[in-house]
Coordinates of C-alpha atoms in Angstrom, one line a residue:
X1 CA 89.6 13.4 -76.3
X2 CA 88.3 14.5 -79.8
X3 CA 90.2 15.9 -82.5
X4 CA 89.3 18.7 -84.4
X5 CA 88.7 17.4 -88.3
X6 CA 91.2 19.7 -89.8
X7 CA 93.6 18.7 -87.0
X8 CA 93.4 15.2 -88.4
X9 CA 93.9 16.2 -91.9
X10 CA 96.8 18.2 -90.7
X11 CA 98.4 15.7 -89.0
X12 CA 98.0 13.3 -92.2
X13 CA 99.4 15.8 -94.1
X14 CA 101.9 16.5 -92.3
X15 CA 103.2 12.8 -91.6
X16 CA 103.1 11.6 -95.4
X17 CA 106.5 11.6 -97.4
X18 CA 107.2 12.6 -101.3
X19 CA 107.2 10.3 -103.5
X20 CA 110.7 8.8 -104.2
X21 CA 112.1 11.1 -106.8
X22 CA 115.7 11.3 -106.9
X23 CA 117.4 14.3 -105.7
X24 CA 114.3 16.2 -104.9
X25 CA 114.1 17.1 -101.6
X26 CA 110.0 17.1 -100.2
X27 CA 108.8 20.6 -100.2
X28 CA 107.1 20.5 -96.3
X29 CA 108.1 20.0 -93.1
X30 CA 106.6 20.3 -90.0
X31 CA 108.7 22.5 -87.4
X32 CA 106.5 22.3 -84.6
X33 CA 103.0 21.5 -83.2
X34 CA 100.8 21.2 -80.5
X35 CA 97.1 20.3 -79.7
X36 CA 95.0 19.5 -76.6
X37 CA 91.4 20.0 -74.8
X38 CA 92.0 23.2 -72.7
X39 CA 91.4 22.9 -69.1
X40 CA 92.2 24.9 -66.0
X41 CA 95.3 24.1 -64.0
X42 CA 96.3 21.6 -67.0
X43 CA 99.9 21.6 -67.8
X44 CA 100.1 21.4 -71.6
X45 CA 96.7 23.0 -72.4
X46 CA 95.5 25.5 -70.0
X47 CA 92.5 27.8 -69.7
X48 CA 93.4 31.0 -67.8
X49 CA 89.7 32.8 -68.3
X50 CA 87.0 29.8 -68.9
X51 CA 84.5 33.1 -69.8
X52 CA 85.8 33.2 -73.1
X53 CA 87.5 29.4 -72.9
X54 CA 84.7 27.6 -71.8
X55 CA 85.2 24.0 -70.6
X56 CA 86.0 21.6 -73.2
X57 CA 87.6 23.9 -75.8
X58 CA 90.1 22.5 -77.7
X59 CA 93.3 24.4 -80.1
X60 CA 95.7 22.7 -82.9
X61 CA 98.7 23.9 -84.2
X62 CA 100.9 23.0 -86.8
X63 CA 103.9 25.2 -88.5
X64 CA 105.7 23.9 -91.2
X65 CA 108.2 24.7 -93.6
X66 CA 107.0 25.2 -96.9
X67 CA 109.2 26.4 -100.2
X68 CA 111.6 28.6 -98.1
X69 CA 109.0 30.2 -95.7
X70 CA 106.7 29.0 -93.3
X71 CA 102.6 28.2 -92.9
X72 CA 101.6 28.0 -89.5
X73 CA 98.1 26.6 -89.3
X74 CA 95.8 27.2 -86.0
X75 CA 92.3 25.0 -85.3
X76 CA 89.7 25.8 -82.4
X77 CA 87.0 24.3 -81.5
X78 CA 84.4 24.6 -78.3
X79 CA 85.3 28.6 -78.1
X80 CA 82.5 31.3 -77.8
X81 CA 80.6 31.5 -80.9
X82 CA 80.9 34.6 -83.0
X83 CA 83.9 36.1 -81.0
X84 CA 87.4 37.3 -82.5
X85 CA 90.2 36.2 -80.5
X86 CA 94.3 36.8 -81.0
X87 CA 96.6 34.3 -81.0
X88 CA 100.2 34.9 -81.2
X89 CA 103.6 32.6 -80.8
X90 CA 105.2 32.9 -77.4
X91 CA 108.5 32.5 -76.4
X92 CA 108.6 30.9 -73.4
X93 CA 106.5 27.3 -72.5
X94 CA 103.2 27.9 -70.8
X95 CA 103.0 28.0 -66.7
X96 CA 100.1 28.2 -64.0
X97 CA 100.4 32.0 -64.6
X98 CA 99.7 33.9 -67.9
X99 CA 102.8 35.7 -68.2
X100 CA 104.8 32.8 -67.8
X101 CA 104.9 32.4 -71.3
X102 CA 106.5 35.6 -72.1
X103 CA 106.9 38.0 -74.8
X104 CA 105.9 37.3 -78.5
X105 CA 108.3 34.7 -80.8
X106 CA 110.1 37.4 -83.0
X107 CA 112.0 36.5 -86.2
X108 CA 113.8 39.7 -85.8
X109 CA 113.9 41.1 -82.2
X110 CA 112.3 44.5 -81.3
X111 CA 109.8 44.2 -84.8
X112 CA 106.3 43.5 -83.3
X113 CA 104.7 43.2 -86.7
X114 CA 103.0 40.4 -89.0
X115 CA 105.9 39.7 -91.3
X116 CA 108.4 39.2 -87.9
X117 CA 105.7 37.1 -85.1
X118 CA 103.1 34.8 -86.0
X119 CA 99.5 36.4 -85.6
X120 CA 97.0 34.0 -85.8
X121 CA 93.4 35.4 -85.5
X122 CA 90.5 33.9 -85.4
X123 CA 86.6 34.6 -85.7
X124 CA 84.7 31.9 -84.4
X125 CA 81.2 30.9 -86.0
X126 CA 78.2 30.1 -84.5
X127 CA 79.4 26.5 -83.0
X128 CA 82.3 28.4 -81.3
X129 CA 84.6 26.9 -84.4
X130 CA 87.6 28.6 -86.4
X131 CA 90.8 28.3 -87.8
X132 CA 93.5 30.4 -89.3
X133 CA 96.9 30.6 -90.8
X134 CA 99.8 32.7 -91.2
X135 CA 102.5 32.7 -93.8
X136 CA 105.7 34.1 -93.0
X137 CA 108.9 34.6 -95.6
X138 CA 111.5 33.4 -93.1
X139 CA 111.5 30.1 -91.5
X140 CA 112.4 29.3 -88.0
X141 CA 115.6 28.9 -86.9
X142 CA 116.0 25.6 -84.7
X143 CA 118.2 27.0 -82.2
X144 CA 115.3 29.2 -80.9
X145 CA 111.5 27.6 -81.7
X146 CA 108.8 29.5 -79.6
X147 CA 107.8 27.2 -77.1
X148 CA 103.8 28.4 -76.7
X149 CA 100.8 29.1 -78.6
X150 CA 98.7 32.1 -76.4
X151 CA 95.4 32.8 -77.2
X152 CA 94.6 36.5 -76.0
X153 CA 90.7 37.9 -75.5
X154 CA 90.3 40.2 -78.5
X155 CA 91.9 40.7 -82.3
X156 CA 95.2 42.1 -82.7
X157 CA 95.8 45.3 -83.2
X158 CA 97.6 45.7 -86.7
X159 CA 98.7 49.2 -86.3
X160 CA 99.7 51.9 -83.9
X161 CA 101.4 52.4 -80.8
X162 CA 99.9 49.0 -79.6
X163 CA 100.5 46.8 -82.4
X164 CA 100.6 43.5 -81.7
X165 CA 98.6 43.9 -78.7
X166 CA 95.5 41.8 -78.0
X167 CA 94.6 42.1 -74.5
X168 CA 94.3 39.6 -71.6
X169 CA 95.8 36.3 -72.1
X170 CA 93.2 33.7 -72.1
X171 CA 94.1 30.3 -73.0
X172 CA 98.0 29.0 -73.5
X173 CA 99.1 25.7 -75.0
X174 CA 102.4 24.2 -75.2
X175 CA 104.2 22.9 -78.5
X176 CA 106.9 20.2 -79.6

């Protein structure tokens, strides 16, 4: 299976220590993360509408704690070119069914806004490839990680009655 570049660079990131300094603690840590070629009927990384997930696709994502907050960082590759897709913490692990992964990860419970759930959207360009981030003031507490990154068919809707919505769920992939 190939790796995205930025997945890699992530990942390198992500498993180097500080520099022994006494009494400085390092400023990052990884919380959670997850990666995998998205396939139909796949248990970790599955495709539940290979129109917009076409065969092959593959997602990364890291979240880390960084000075008191966290950066989650999201990496896809293979996905319709030129398309804007939503992509939001879950919850619950992925399943064979789209709703198995349940409602949105909330920081704070009943606020389906930026600053409480991780919205991660993404335009693709013209080789189906994009990545995004999300920086939130809180950090996660370890009690209760969201278990699932879903990616839904259109941009999420910042405002309104239906914020936070981003229609069908299209592609789900479980994180560690």
């Amino acid at each position: 299976m190939r790796l995205p570049a930025l997945l890699l660079v992530l990942l390198t990131a992500s498993c180097a220590t500080a520099p022994a300094v006494p009494d400085v603690a390092p400023t990052k840590r990884v919380v959670f993360s997850g990666s995998g070629q998205l396939a139909p009927g796949d248990k970790s990384a599955i495709v539940y509408d290979s129109k917009l997930v076409p065969e092959g696709a593959q997602v990364s994502l890291t979240a880390e704690e960084v000075d008191g907050g966290t950066l989650t960082s999201m990496v896809v590759e293979g996905f319709l070119p030129a398309h804007s897709y939503g992509a939001h913490l879950h919850a619950n692990a992925c399943g064979l069914k789209p709703e198995a992964a349940g409602p949105h990860y909330q920081h704070q419970h009943g606020q389906a806004n930026a600053a409480s759930e991780v919205w991660l959207d993404v335009t693709t360009d013209d080789s189906g490839s994009g990545r995004a981030t999300a920086r939130n003031e809180w950090v996660f507490d370890r009690s209760h990680l969201p278990r699932s990154l879903v990616i839904h068919a259109g941009p999420t809707q910042r405002t309104g009655p239906n914020a936070g919505e981003a229609g069908a769920r299209v592609a789900c992939l479980n994180l560690h």
